[in-house]
Coordinates of N, CA and C in Angstrom, one line a residue:
X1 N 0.8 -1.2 0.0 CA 0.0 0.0 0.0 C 0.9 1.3 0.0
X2 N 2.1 1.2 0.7 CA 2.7 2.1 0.6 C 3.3 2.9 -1.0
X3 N 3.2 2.0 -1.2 CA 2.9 2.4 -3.0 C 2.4 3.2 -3.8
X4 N 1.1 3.0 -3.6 CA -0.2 3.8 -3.5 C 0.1 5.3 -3.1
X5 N 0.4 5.3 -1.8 CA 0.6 7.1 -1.1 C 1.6 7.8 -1.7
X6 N 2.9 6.6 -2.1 CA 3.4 7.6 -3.5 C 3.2 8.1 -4.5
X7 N 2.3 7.4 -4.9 CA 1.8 8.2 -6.2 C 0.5 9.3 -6.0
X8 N 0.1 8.8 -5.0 CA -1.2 9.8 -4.4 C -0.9 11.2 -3.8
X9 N 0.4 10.7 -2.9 CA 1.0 12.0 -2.5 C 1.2 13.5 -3.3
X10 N 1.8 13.1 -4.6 CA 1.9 14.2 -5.3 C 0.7 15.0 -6.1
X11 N -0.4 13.5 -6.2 CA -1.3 14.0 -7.0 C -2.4 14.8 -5.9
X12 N -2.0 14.6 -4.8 CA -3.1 16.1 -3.8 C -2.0 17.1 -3.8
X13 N -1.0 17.3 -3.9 CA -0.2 18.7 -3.6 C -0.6 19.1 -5.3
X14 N -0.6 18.2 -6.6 CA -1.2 18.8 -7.5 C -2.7 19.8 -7.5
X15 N -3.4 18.8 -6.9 CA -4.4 19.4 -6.6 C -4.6 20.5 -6.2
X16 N -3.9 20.7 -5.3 CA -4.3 22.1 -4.4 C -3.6 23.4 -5.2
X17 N -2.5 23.3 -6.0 CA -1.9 23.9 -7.1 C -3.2 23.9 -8.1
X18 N -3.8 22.8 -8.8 CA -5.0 23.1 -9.9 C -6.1 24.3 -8.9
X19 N -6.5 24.3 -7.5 CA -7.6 25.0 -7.2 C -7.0 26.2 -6.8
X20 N -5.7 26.5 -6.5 CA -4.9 27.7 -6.5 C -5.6 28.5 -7.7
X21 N -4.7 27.7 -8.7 CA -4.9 28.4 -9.8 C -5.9 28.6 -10.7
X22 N -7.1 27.4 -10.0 CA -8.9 27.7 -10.7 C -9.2 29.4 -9.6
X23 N -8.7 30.0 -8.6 CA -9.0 30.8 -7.7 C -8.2 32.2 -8.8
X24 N -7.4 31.9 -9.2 CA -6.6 32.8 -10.1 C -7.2 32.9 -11.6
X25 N -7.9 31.7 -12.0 CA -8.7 31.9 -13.0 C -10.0 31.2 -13.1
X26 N -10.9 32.4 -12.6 CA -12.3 31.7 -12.5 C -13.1 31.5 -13.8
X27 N -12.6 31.6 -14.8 CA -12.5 30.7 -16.1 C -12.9 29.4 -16.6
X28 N -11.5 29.0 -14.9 CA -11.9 27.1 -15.5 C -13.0 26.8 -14.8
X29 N -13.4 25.2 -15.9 CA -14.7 24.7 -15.6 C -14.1 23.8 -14.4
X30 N -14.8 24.1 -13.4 CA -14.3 22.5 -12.8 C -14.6 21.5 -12.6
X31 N -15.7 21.1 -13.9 CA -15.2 19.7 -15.0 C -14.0 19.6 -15.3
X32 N -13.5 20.3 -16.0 CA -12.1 20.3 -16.6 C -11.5 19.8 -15.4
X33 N -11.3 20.5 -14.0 CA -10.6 19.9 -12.8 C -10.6 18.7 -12.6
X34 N -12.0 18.1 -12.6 CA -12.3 16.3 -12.0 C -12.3 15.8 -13.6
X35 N -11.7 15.7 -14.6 CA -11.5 15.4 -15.4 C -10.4 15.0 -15.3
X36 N -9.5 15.8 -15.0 CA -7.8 15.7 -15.2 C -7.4 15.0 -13.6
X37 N -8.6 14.9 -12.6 CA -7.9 14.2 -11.7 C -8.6 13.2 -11.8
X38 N -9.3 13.1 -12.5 CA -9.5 11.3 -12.9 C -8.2 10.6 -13.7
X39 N -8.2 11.6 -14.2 CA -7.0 11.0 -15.1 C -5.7 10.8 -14.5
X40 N -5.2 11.5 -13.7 CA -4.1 11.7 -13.1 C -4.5 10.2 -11.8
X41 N -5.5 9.9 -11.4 CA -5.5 8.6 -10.6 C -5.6 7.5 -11.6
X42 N -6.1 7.5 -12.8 CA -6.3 6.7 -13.5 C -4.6 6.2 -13.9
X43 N -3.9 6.9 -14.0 CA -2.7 6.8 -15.0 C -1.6 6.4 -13.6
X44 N -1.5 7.2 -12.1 CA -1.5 6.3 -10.9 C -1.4 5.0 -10.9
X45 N -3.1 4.6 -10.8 CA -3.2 3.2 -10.5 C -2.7 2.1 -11.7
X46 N -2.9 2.7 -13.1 CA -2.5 2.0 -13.9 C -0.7 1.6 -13.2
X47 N -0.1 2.6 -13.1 CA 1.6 2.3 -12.8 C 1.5 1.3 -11.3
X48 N 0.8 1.8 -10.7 CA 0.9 1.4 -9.5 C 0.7 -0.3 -9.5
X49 N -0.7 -0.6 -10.4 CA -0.8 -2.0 -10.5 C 0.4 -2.9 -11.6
X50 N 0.6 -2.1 -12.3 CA 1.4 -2.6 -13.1 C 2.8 -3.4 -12.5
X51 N 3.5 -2.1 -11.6 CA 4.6 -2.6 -10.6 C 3.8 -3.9 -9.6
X52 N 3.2 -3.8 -9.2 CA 3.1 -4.8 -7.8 C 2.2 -6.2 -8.3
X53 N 1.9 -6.1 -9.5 CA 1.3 -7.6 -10.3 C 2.1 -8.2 -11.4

């Protein structure tokens, strides 16, 4: 599992950088936001399972 919080770790300090900067541009949709952090867990767990199976 410890695995896991590695790759998770970075993807919440991303996060808080994307709503930074959705506060800097109220522009974005934030669809766009839970789009790209689907994606960003999606591409995560893809590595993640990849290494440990």
């Amino acid at each position: 599992m410890r695995g896991a919080i590695r790759y998770l770790f970075p993807l919440k300090t991303h996060v808080d950088n994307m709503r930074e900067k959705k506060q800097d541009q109220p522009h974005v949709k934030p669809q766009y936001i839970n789009d790209l952090l689907f994606f960003h867990i999606l591409k995560a767990s893809e590595k993640f399972f990849s290494l440990h199976f």
